Coordinates of C-alpha atoms in Angstrom, one line a residue:
M7 CA 61.2 181.9 74.9
T8 CA 57.7 181.3 77.3
W9 CA 55.1 179.1 75.2
E10 CA 51.4 179.8 77.0
R11 CA 48.6 177.4 75.9
T12 CA 46.6 179.4 73.9
H13 CA 43.1 176.8 72.7
V14 CA 42.2 176.7 75.9
D15 CA 39.7 179.9 76.2
E16 CA 37.6 180.8 78.6
G17 CA 34.7 179.1 78.0
A18 CA 36.3 175.9 78.9
R19 CA 38.3 176.6 81.4
R20 CA 34.3 178.0 82.8
Q21 CA 33.5 174.3 81.9
W22 CA 36.2 172.9 83.9
R23 CA 35.5 175.0 86.9
S24 CA 31.6 174.1 87.0
T25 CA 33.2 170.6 86.4
I26 CA 35.8 170.5 89.5
A27 CA 32.9 172.1 91.7
A28 CA 30.3 169.6 91.4
A29 CA 32.9 167.0 91.7
Q30 CA 33.8 168.4 95.2
A31 CA 30.6 168.4 96.3
G32 CA 30.1 164.5 95.6
D33 CA 28.9 164.3 91.6
R34 CA 29.7 160.9 90.5
H35 CA 28.9 162.2 87.2
A36 CA 31.4 165.1 87.5
L37 CA 34.4 163.1 89.1
D38 CA 34.6 160.3 86.4
E39 CA 34.4 163.3 83.2
L40 CA 37.8 165.1 85.6
V41 CA 38.9 161.0 85.4
E42 CA 38.6 161.1 82.0
G43 CA 39.7 164.7 80.8
W44 CA 42.9 165.2 82.7
L45 CA 43.9 161.1 82.4
P46 CA 46.0 161.6 78.7
L47 CA 47.7 165.0 80.4
V48 CA 49.0 162.2 83.4
Y49 CA 49.3 159.2 81.3
N50 CA 51.9 161.2 78.8
V51 CA 54.2 163.0 81.8
V52 CA 54.6 159.9 83.4
G53 CA 54.8 157.9 80.6
R54 CA 57.1 160.4 78.8
A55 CA 59.8 161.0 81.6
L56 CA 60.1 157.3 82.4
N57 CA 60.2 156.3 79.4
G58 CA 57.6 153.1 79.2
H59 CA 59.1 152.2 82.1
A60 CA 56.6 148.5 83.9
D61 CA 56.1 151.4 86.4
V62 CA 53.6 153.9 84.7
D63 CA 50.7 152.2 85.0
D64 CA 51.5 152.0 88.5
V65 CA 52.2 155.9 89.0
V66 CA 49.8 157.2 87.1
Q67 CA 47.6 154.7 89.3
E68 CA 48.9 156.7 92.4
T69 CA 48.3 159.8 90.7
M70 CA 45.2 159.7 89.3
L71 CA 44.4 158.3 93.1
R72 CA 45.5 160.9 95.2
A73 CA 44.5 163.6 92.7
V74 CA 40.4 162.2 93.1
D75 CA 41.0 161.1 97.1
N76 CA 42.4 164.8 98.0
L77 CA 40.3 166.8 96.0
G78 CA 38.6 168.5 98.2
S79 CA 41.7 170.6 99.4
L80 CA 41.5 172.1 96.2
R81 CA 40.8 176.2 96.5
D82 CA 41.0 177.1 93.4
P83 CA 39.8 175.4 90.6
D84 CA 41.8 177.7 87.7
S85 CA 45.0 176.2 89.7
F86 CA 43.5 172.3 89.5
R87 CA 45.8 171.4 85.9
S88 CA 49.2 172.5 87.6
W89 CA 48.1 170.4 90.7
L90 CA 47.3 167.6 89.6
V91 CA 50.9 168.0 87.2
A92 CA 52.3 168.4 90.4
I93 CA 50.9 165.6 91.5
A94 CA 52.3 163.9 88.8
M95 CA 55.9 164.6 89.3
R96 CA 56.0 164.0 92.7
Q97 CA 55.1 160.0 92.4
I98 CA 58.0 160.1 90.1
R99 CA 60.0 161.7 92.1
D100 CA 59.0 159.6 94.7
R101 CA 58.8 155.7 92.5
A102 CA 62.8 156.8 91.5
R103 CA 64.2 157.8 95.9
R104 CA 62.3 153.7 95.5
R105 CA 64.5 152.6 93.1
Q106 CA 67.5 154.3 95.0
T107 CA 66.8 152.5 98.1
A108 CA 66.1 149.4 96.7
Q109 CA 67.1 147.2 94.5
L110 CA 63.9 146.7 91.8
D111 CA 63.3 143.7 89.6
E112 CA 64.7 145.0 86.2
S113 CA 64.0 142.2 83.9
A114 CA 59.8 144.0 84.2
A115 CA 61.4 147.3 83.2
H116 CA 60.2 146.8 79.6
E117 CA 57.0 145.8 80.3
A118 CA 55.4 148.6 78.9
T119 CA 55.8 150.0 76.0
D120 CA 58.7 152.1 75.5
F121 CA 57.5 155.4 75.4
A122 CA 59.8 157.1 72.8
E123 CA 58.7 155.0 69.9
L124 CA 54.8 155.0 71.3
T125 CA 55.1 158.4 70.7
V126 CA 56.5 157.9 67.5
L127 CA 53.5 155.4 65.8
R128 CA 51.2 157.0 67.3
L129 CA 51.3 159.9 66.2
Q130 CA 52.9 158.9 62.8
L131 CA 55.8 161.4 63.5
E132 CA 58.5 161.3 60.5
G133 CA 62.0 162.6 59.9
Q134 CA 63.1 165.7 62.5
R135 CA 60.2 165.0 64.7
R136 CA 60.2 161.5 64.7
E137 CA 64.4 162.5 65.5
V138 CA 63.0 164.4 69.1
A139 CA 61.4 161.6 70.1
E140 CA 63.8 158.9 69.6
A141 CA 66.1 161.4 71.1
V142 CA 64.4 161.5 74.7
R143 CA 65.5 157.5 75.4
W144 CA 69.9 159.1 75.7
L145 CA 68.8 161.5 78.2
D146 CA 69.5 160.8 82.1
D147 CA 66.1 160.3 84.1
E148 CA 65.9 163.3 85.6
D149 CA 66.3 165.5 82.1
R150 CA 63.7 163.1 80.6
Q151 CA 61.3 164.1 84.1
L152 CA 61.8 168.0 83.3
L153 CA 61.6 167.1 79.8
S154 CA 58.1 165.4 79.6
L155 CA 57.0 169.1 81.0
W156 CA 58.8 171.3 79.1
W157 CA 58.0 168.5 75.4
L158 CA 54.0 169.5 76.8
E159 CA 54.4 173.2 77.6
V160 CA 56.2 173.4 73.8
A161 CA 52.4 171.2 72.5
G162 CA 50.8 174.2 74.1
E163 CA 49.3 172.0 77.4
L164 CA 51.0 173.4 79.2
T165 CA 52.2 177.0 80.6
R166 CA 55.7 177.6 81.9
R167 CA 54.2 178.7 85.2
E168 CA 52.9 175.0 85.5
L169 CA 56.0 173.7 84.7
A170 CA 58.1 175.3 87.0
A171 CA 55.2 175.0 89.9
A172 CA 55.2 171.2 89.3
A173 CA 59.0 170.3 89.5
G174 CA 59.1 172.8 92.8
I175 CA 61.4 176.0 91.2
N176 CA 60.3 179.0 90.7
R177 CA 60.8 180.4 86.4
Q178 CA 63.4 181.4 87.0
H179 CA 65.4 178.2 87.6
A180 CA 63.0 176.8 85.2
A181 CA 64.4 178.7 82.4
V182 CA 68.2 177.8 83.2
R183 CA 66.9 174.1 83.5
V184 CA 64.9 173.9 80.5
Q185 CA 67.7 175.8 78.5
R186 CA 70.2 172.5 79.6
V187 CA 67.8 169.8 78.9
K188 CA 67.0 171.4 75.4
E189 CA 71.4 171.0 74.8
R190 CA 71.5 167.4 76.0
L191 CA 68.4 166.7 73.5
E192 CA 70.0 168.3 70.5
T193 CA 73.6 166.6 71.9
A194 CA 71.4 163.2 71.8
R195 CA 69.6 163.8 68.5
G196 CA 72.9 164.0 67.2
I197 CA 73.6 160.8 68.1
V198 CA 70.0 159.4 66.8
R199 CA 70.9 161.1 63.4
A200 CA 74.1 159.0 63.9
L201 CA 72.9 156.4 63.7
D202 CA 70.6 156.3 61.2
G203 CA 73.9 156.9 58.5
A204 CA 76.4 154.8 57.2
C205 CA 80.0 155.7 58.9
P206 CA 81.7 152.6 58.7
D207 CA 84.0 154.4 61.9
L208 CA 80.9 154.8 63.6
R209 CA 79.5 150.7 62.8
E210 CA 83.5 149.2 64.1
L211 CA 82.4 151.1 67.4
T212 CA 79.1 150.0 67.8
A213 CA 80.1 146.5 66.8
R214 CA 79.5 145.0 70.4
W215 CA 77.3 147.8 71.5
N216 CA 73.4 145.8 72.4
G217 CA 71.7 148.6 71.1
R218 CA 69.9 149.8 74.9
P219 CA 70.8 153.4 74.8
D220 CA 72.8 154.3 78.0
S221 CA 75.0 157.6 79.4
V222 CA 78.4 155.4 78.6
W223 CA 77.2 154.6 74.9
R224 CA 76.0 158.5 75.0
K225 CA 79.3 159.9 76.3
R226 CA 81.5 157.8 73.8
L227 CA 78.8 158.2 70.7
A228 CA 78.3 162.2 71.7
R229 CA 83.0 161.9 71.3
H230 CA 83.0 160.2 68.2
I231 CA 80.3 162.7 66.6
R232 CA 81.9 165.7 67.7
S233 CA 85.7 164.3 66.0
C234 CA 84.4 162.4 62.9
G235 CA 83.2 164.5 59.7
Y236 CA 80.8 162.3 58.3
C237 CA 78.7 162.5 61.8
G238 CA 79.5 166.1 62.5
D239 CA 77.6 167.0 58.8
T240 CA 74.0 166.8 59.1
R241 CA 73.5 167.6 55.7
E242 CA 69.9 169.6 56.2
A243 CA 69.0 172.3 58.5
V244 CA 68.1 170.8 61.9
V245 CA 64.8 172.0 62.7
P246 CA 64.8 173.7 66.4
A247 CA 63.1 171.2 68.5
E248 CA 60.6 173.5 70.1
R249 CA 59.4 174.6 66.6
L250 CA 59.1 170.7 65.5
L251 CA 57.2 170.1 69.1
V252 CA 54.4 172.7 69.1
G253 CA 51.0 171.9 69.1
L254 CA 51.8 168.1 68.6
A255 CA 49.0 166.0 70.1
L256 CA 49.1 164.5 73.3
V257 CA 50.0 160.2 72.4
P258 CA 47.1 158.1 73.1
I259 CA 47.0 155.9 76.4
P260 CA 47.5 152.2 74.3
V261 CA 44.6 149.4 74.3
G262 CA 44.7 148.0 77.0
F263 CA 45.9 150.4 79.7
T264 CA 43.7 149.9 82.8
L265 CA 42.8 152.5 85.3
S266 CA 41.0 151.5 88.8
L267 CA 40.0 154.2 91.2
A268 CA 38.8 152.8 94.1
L269 CA 37.5 155.1 97.0
G270 CA 35.6 153.7 99.8
G271 CA 32.2 154.6 99.4
K272 CA 33.1 156.3 96.5
T273 CA 34.3 155.1 93.7
A274 CA 35.7 156.9 89.8
V275 CA 35.9 155.3 86.3
A276 CA 37.5 156.7 83.5
A277 CA 37.5 155.4 79.9
T278 CA 40.3 154.3 78.6
A279 CA 42.1 154.3 74.6
T280 CA 39.2 152.8 73.6
A281 CA 36.5 154.5 75.3
T282 CA 36.7 157.2 72.7
S283 CA 36.6 155.1 70.2
V284 CA 33.7 153.3 71.0
G285 CA 31.7 156.0 72.0
W286 CA 31.8 155.4 75.9
S287 CA 31.8 158.4 77.5
A288 CA 32.6 158.2 81.5
K289 CA 28.5 159.2 82.1
V290 CA 27.7 156.6 80.6
M291 CA 30.0 154.5 82.1
A292 CA 28.9 155.9 85.3
A293 CA 24.8 155.3 84.9
L294 CA 26.1 151.4 85.4
T295 CA 25.2 151.2 89.5
Q296 CA 24.2 148.0 89.9
P297 CA 27.3 145.2 90.3
A298 CA 27.1 143.4 87.1
V299 CA 29.1 142.7 84.2
A300 CA 29.0 144.3 81.1
V301 CA 31.2 143.4 77.6
T302 CA 30.4 144.7 74.9
A303 CA 32.1 147.0 72.0
G304 CA 35.3 146.1 73.0
A305 CA 35.1 147.6 77.3
T306 CA 34.5 145.1 79.6
I307 CA 33.0 147.3 82.5
V308 CA 32.2 146.3 86.2
A309 CA 29.3 148.4 87.0
G310 CA 29.5 150.0 90.3
G311 CA 33.0 152.4 89.1
A312 CA 35.8 149.6 90.7
Y313 CA 37.5 149.2 87.5
V314 CA 37.7 149.3 83.6
V315 CA 39.2 146.5 82.0
T316 CA 39.8 146.9 78.1
Q317 CA 40.5 145.4 74.9
T318 CA 40.2 145.7 71.4
P319 CA 37.6 145.2 69.2
D320 CA 37.6 141.2 67.8
A321 CA 41.6 140.3 68.8
P322 CA 42.4 137.8 67.1
P323 CA 42.9 134.3 69.0
R324 CA 46.1 133.3 70.9
A325 CA 48.6 131.0 69.2
A326 CA 49.2 128.0 70.8
A327 CA 52.0 129.1 74.2
P328 CA 55.5 127.5 73.5
T329 CA 55.4 124.4 76.0
A330 CA 58.0 124.5 79.3
A331 CA 60.3 122.6 77.7
S332 CA 60.8 124.1 74.6
T333 CA 60.6 127.6 76.4
A334 CA 63.3 126.5 79.0
R335 CA 66.1 124.4 76.4
P336 CA 68.8 127.6 75.1
P337 CA 69.1 127.9 71.1
S338 CA 71.4 125.3 70.1
S339 CA 74.1 125.7 67.6
K340 CA 72.5 122.7 65.8
P341 CA 70.7 122.7 63.1
S342 CA 66.7 121.8 63.9
V343 CA 65.6 118.5 61.7
T344 CA 64.9 120.3 59.0
P345 CA 60.1 119.4 57.9
T346 CA 59.0 118.0 55.2
A347 CA 58.5 120.6 52.3
T348 CA 55.0 119.2 51.3
P349 CA 52.5 121.7 50.4
S350 CA 49.5 122.3 53.0
S351 CA 46.9 120.3 52.3
S352 CA 44.6 123.0 50.8
L353 CA 46.7 123.4 47.9
S354 CA 47.1 121.6 44.8
P355 CA 48.7 118.8 43.7
S356 CA 51.9 120.2 42.5
P357 CA 53.8 119.0 38.7
S358 CA 56.9 117.1 38.8
A359 CA 60.0 117.7 40.5
T360 CA 62.1 119.4 37.5
K361 CA 59.0 121.6 36.2
Q362 CA 59.0 122.8 40.3
V363 CA 62.1 124.2 39.8
D364 CA 61.4 126.4 37.1
L365 CA 58.8 128.5 39.6
Y366 CA 58.9 131.5 41.2
G367 CA 57.7 130.3 45.1
T368 CA 58.5 126.5 45.2
V369 CA 61.7 126.3 47.5
V370 CA 61.6 128.1 50.6
D371 CA 63.3 129.0 53.8
A372 CA 65.0 126.0 55.5
V373 CA 67.0 126.1 58.8
D374 CA 70.4 126.5 57.9
Q375 CA 73.6 126.3 59.6
A376 CA 75.7 129.4 60.9
P377 CA 78.7 129.6 58.1
D378 CA 81.8 130.8 59.3
P379 CA 82.6 133.7 60.7
N380 CA 85.5 134.9 58.2
T381 CA 83.4 133.1 55.1
E382 CA 83.2 136.5 52.7
P383 CA 79.5 136.1 50.9
A384 CA 79.7 135.1 47.4
A385 CA 78.3 137.8 45.1
L386 CA 74.5 139.4 45.0
P387 CA 73.0 139.3 41.8
R388 CA 71.4 143.1 41.2
R389 CA 67.7 143.0 40.6
P390 CA 66.3 146.1 38.9
E391 CA 65.4 148.4 41.7
S392 CA 61.8 151.6 41.3
G393 CA 62.1 151.7 44.5
I394 CA 60.0 151.0 47.1
T395 CA 57.1 153.1 48.9
S396 CA 55.9 152.2 52.6
T397 CA 52.6 152.4 55.0
G398 CA 55.3 153.2 57.8
G399 CA 56.7 155.7 56.1
A400 CA 61.2 155.6 55.9
K401 CA 61.2 154.0 59.0
A402 CA 58.8 152.0 60.4
V403 CA 59.0 150.3 63.8
M404 CA 56.9 147.9 65.0
Q405 CA 57.1 146.9 68.6
H406 CA 53.3 144.7 69.0
R407 CA 51.4 142.5 68.4
G408 CA 49.0 143.9 66.0
E409 CA 51.2 146.6 64.1
N410 CA 51.7 145.6 60.4
V411 CA 53.6 147.6 57.4
T412 CA 52.6 147.3 53.7
L413 CA 55.6 147.6 51.5
S414 CA 54.7 148.3 47.7
G415 CA 57.0 148.5 44.2
Q416 CA 60.4 147.1 43.5
G417 CA 63.3 147.3 45.3
Y418 CA 65.1 146.0 48.5
V419 CA 63.5 146.3 51.5
L420 CA 65.9 145.8 55.9
V421 CA 64.2 144.1 58.8
R422 CA 66.4 144.8 61.7
W423 CA 65.3 142.0 64.3
Q424 CA 65.2 143.3 68.3
I425 CA 65.1 140.6 70.7
A426 CA 64.1 141.4 73.8
P427 CA 64.2 138.2 76.3
H428 CA 65.5 140.3 79.2
D429 CA 62.1 141.9 78.5
R430 CA 59.8 138.5 78.0
P431 CA 61.6 135.2 77.1
G432 CA 60.1 131.7 76.0
G433 CA 58.7 130.9 72.1
L434 CA 58.7 133.5 69.9
T435 CA 55.6 133.6 67.7
M436 CA 57.2 134.6 64.2
P437 CA 56.3 137.8 61.3
T438 CA 54.3 137.0 59.0
W439 CA 54.2 138.6 55.1
T440 CA 50.5 138.6 53.8
G441 CA 48.1 140.1 50.9
L442 CA 51.4 139.4 48.5
K443 CA 50.5 140.7 45.0
G444 CA 53.7 140.0 43.0
K445 CA 56.8 138.2 44.3
I446 CA 59.0 138.5 47.3
F447 CA 62.3 137.1 47.6
H448 CA 65.0 136.3 51.2
V449 CA 68.4 137.8 49.6
A450 CA 70.5 138.0 52.4
S451 CA 71.6 138.2 55.6
G452 CA 73.7 140.8 57.6
G453 CA 74.1 142.8 60.5
G454 CA 77.4 141.8 61.5
R455 CA 75.7 138.2 63.1
R456 CA 73.5 135.9 63.7
M457 CA 71.4 136.2 66.6
D458 CA 72.0 133.3 68.0
D459 CA 75.6 134.1 67.9
V460 CA 77.9 134.6 71.3
V461 CA 78.3 138.3 72.4
G462 CA 79.6 138.7 76.4
D463 CA 79.5 136.2 79.3
G464 CA 76.3 137.6 80.5
S465 CA 77.7 140.6 82.7
D466 CA 76.1 142.9 80.4
R467 CA 72.2 142.4 81.5
G468 CA 72.4 138.7 81.2
Y469 CA 73.5 138.5 77.3
V470 CA 75.7 135.7 76.3
T471 CA 73.6 135.3 72.9
G472 CA 71.4 137.4 71.0
M473 CA 68.5 135.5 71.7
G474 CA 69.5 135.3 75.9
G475 CA 71.3 133.8 78.3
P476 CA 70.7 131.4 81.8
D477 CA 70.4 134.5 84.2
I478 CA 67.3 136.0 81.5
G479 CA 66.3 133.4 79.8
Y480 CA 66.2 132.3 76.3
T481 CA 64.3 133.5 73.0
V482 CA 63.2 129.9 71.3
L483 CA 61.7 129.7 67.6
P484 CA 59.2 127.6 66.6
D485 CA 61.0 124.0 65.4
G486 CA 61.6 124.3 61.5
T487 CA 62.5 128.4 62.0
Q488 CA 65.5 129.3 60.1
Q489 CA 67.5 131.4 63.0
M490 CA 67.1 135.2 62.1
W491 CA 70.3 137.8 61.9
Q492 CA 70.3 141.2 62.7
N493 CA 69.6 142.2 59.4
E494 CA 67.2 140.7 56.5
Y495 CA 67.1 141.6 53.7
F496 CA 64.2 141.1 51.3
Y497 CA 63.3 141.8 47.8
I498 CA 60.3 142.4 47.0
D499 CA 58.4 143.2 43.2
G500 CA 54.8 144.5 44.2
T501 CA 52.9 144.5 47.6
V502 CA 53.0 142.5 50.8
T503 CA 52.2 143.4 54.2
L504 CA 54.2 142.5 56.7
N505 CA 52.7 141.8 60.3
Q506 CA 54.0 141.7 64.1
N507 CA 52.9 138.8 65.6
E508 CA 54.6 139.7 69.2
R509 CA 53.0 136.7 71.5
G510 CA 55.0 135.6 74.7
A511 CA 58.9 136.2 73.7
S512 CA 59.1 140.4 73.2
Y513 CA 60.5 141.2 70.5
G514 CA 60.7 144.3 67.7
L515 CA 61.4 145.3 64.1
T516 CA 62.3 148.4 61.7
V517 CA 61.4 147.7 58.7
M518 CA 63.2 150.3 55.7
P519 CA 62.9 150.6 52.2
S520 CA 67.4 149.6 51.5
S521 CA 68.7 149.2 48.2
W522 CA 71.2 146.7 46.2
D523 CA 74.2 149.2 47.5
K524 CA 73.3 149.0 51.1
V525 CA 73.0 145.1 50.8
N526 CA 76.4 144.8 49.5
E527 CA 78.0 146.4 51.5
D528 CA 76.5 145.7 54.5
V529 CA 76.8 141.5 53.9
R530 CA 80.1 142.2 53.5
Y531 CA 81.3 143.7 56.7
G532 CA 83.0 141.2 58.1
P533 CA 85.7 140.1 61.8
P534 CA 88.3 142.8 59.8
Q535 CA 85.5 145.3 60.2
G536 CA 85.1 145.1 64.4
A537 CA 81.1 142.5 63.5
L538 CA 81.7 138.7 64.3
R539 CA 80.9 137.4 60.9
Y540 CA 79.8 138.2 57.2
G541 CA 76.9 138.3 55.6
L542 CA 75.3 135.2 53.9
V543 CA 73.8 135.9 50.1
R544 CA 71.4 133.9 49.6
D545 CA 69.8 135.5 46.2
N546 CA 70.5 133.4 43.0
G547 CA 68.6 136.1 40.8
K548 CA 66.7 133.3 39.5
D549 CA 63.4 132.9 40.6
T550 CA 64.1 129.7 42.3
A551 CA 66.2 131.9 45.2
P552 CA 64.1 131.4 48.7
V553 CA 60.9 133.1 49.6
P554 CA 60.5 133.3 53.2
Q555 CA 59.5 131.1 55.4
Y556 CA 56.2 132.3 56.9
V557 CA 54.6 134.2 53.7
T558 CA 50.9 133.8 51.6
R559 CA 49.2 135.8 48.8
E560 CA 46.1 135.6 51.6
R561 CA 45.4 138.0 54.0
P562 CA 44.1 135.6 57.4
A563 CA 42.0 136.9 60.3
D564 CA 45.2 135.9 62.5
P565 CA 48.7 136.7 60.8
A566 CA 49.7 135.1 63.2
T567 CA 48.6 131.4 61.3
V568 CA 50.5 131.6 58.8
P569 CA 51.6 128.0 57.6
Q570 CA 56.0 128.3 58.4
R571 CA 56.0 125.8 54.8
S572 CA 53.8 128.3 52.8
R573 CA 54.1 128.7 49.0
V574 CA 53.4 131.6 46.6

């Protein structure tokens, strides 16, 4: 089926024709407007084709530079969009050829945002739309390139004719290739669904999987799904991807994206992510012709059109960077010295110890030592569950500083860790719980391993433990911080906000409402079933159960400043 763009009327086409003609004639304002207007489309094509690889910014930059530099060669303004996308695809293919002939530094592969996660977060996708976005990362590079075009075709941003022209093939061949990509996308969607499920055989199969999609694991998981009655049962009607993507908006350009176009005597400046939100247009920027620097409303503009850098308004101050010594040492299997439990000076003197033991929030998590892998967990007390609502939906994925999710109600919550020293090792700034109303307890740890457990010999991208290895570096916790497990479970009775405070070491969090049954099942999934160790129950069912180390009832301007030994 051919999906034609319907929301660009003839009036808009005439406007772009005149803008293109003016830019070709040397109108600086028109050139800026052209770059600003079409930058989001190029960013989406490249971002999805490369799935947020660190090269995305460079490829977008080179595409826009070539487009502006060769604008005079464009004969038909009506073909501008297909011409621009074709340039982007050539840059993507050139980048792929360079990768084949030169060994790139893959440690920087995730410096940019994973585009699947960015799509989910920025467009607030849920259910099967989220599933489609997350399935993209299971496709091979060539399939992702074509899918980046087909996605925009279905969303109404490209026509089939433009897709074929950008891919360098005829429309008949495009139809065949698109159909193949759709079939592979459906297979990948099945993998995403299965990994979100609770199949015990699949858990055993993936016990040693590092969590990063690749072709080997795609084939293994697809084979399992085909032969598994549990994973093969979709339990709900699967909506075709094209129906889910119709009319979907472009993913907004993230804050911090920088575009620099310097063309000899003339330059073009495009407003980036914050420009629209703060009311700056390309024409306003172009009016800054004197060689001076203007800083306002979250945008830093070097006048004269040399470049634009944007930053988040009211950005929080950076936390103190970890020392070189702390980032260089590997995690130790021995517990660190636990700091004293003295409350902050801002708190009133506490009652005597005999009275404290009966009060909620006086027992705070402390550094502990991993139990024997074969030690089964204690019984998990059952607390009341009326249900948890989450501002992030059924599965909130937080990859970057400033992201947060507010949880309300009465029940259990899973926080799943993804430590990424291959991306950026060093000192980790812990997530924090703020604005607590009611109670929160740390009830259990699971996932089949602590993140400092040995998971290999370093042959798999340099990982020796889940915290890193000597070749890629280690993620190092602040002194006195309890070592996290893959899955950490909390019980909430009230409302609290969990903040992602990534600064320095790279990490991600997935936050999902859970249940007593799921927590109990996870902690009892032990070595005989393929996990590295049984889980650990921390809940005693009373108010003396531990609370997280980084929790406060306050709402600090910078959530990363929550004290480690908070008492609530």
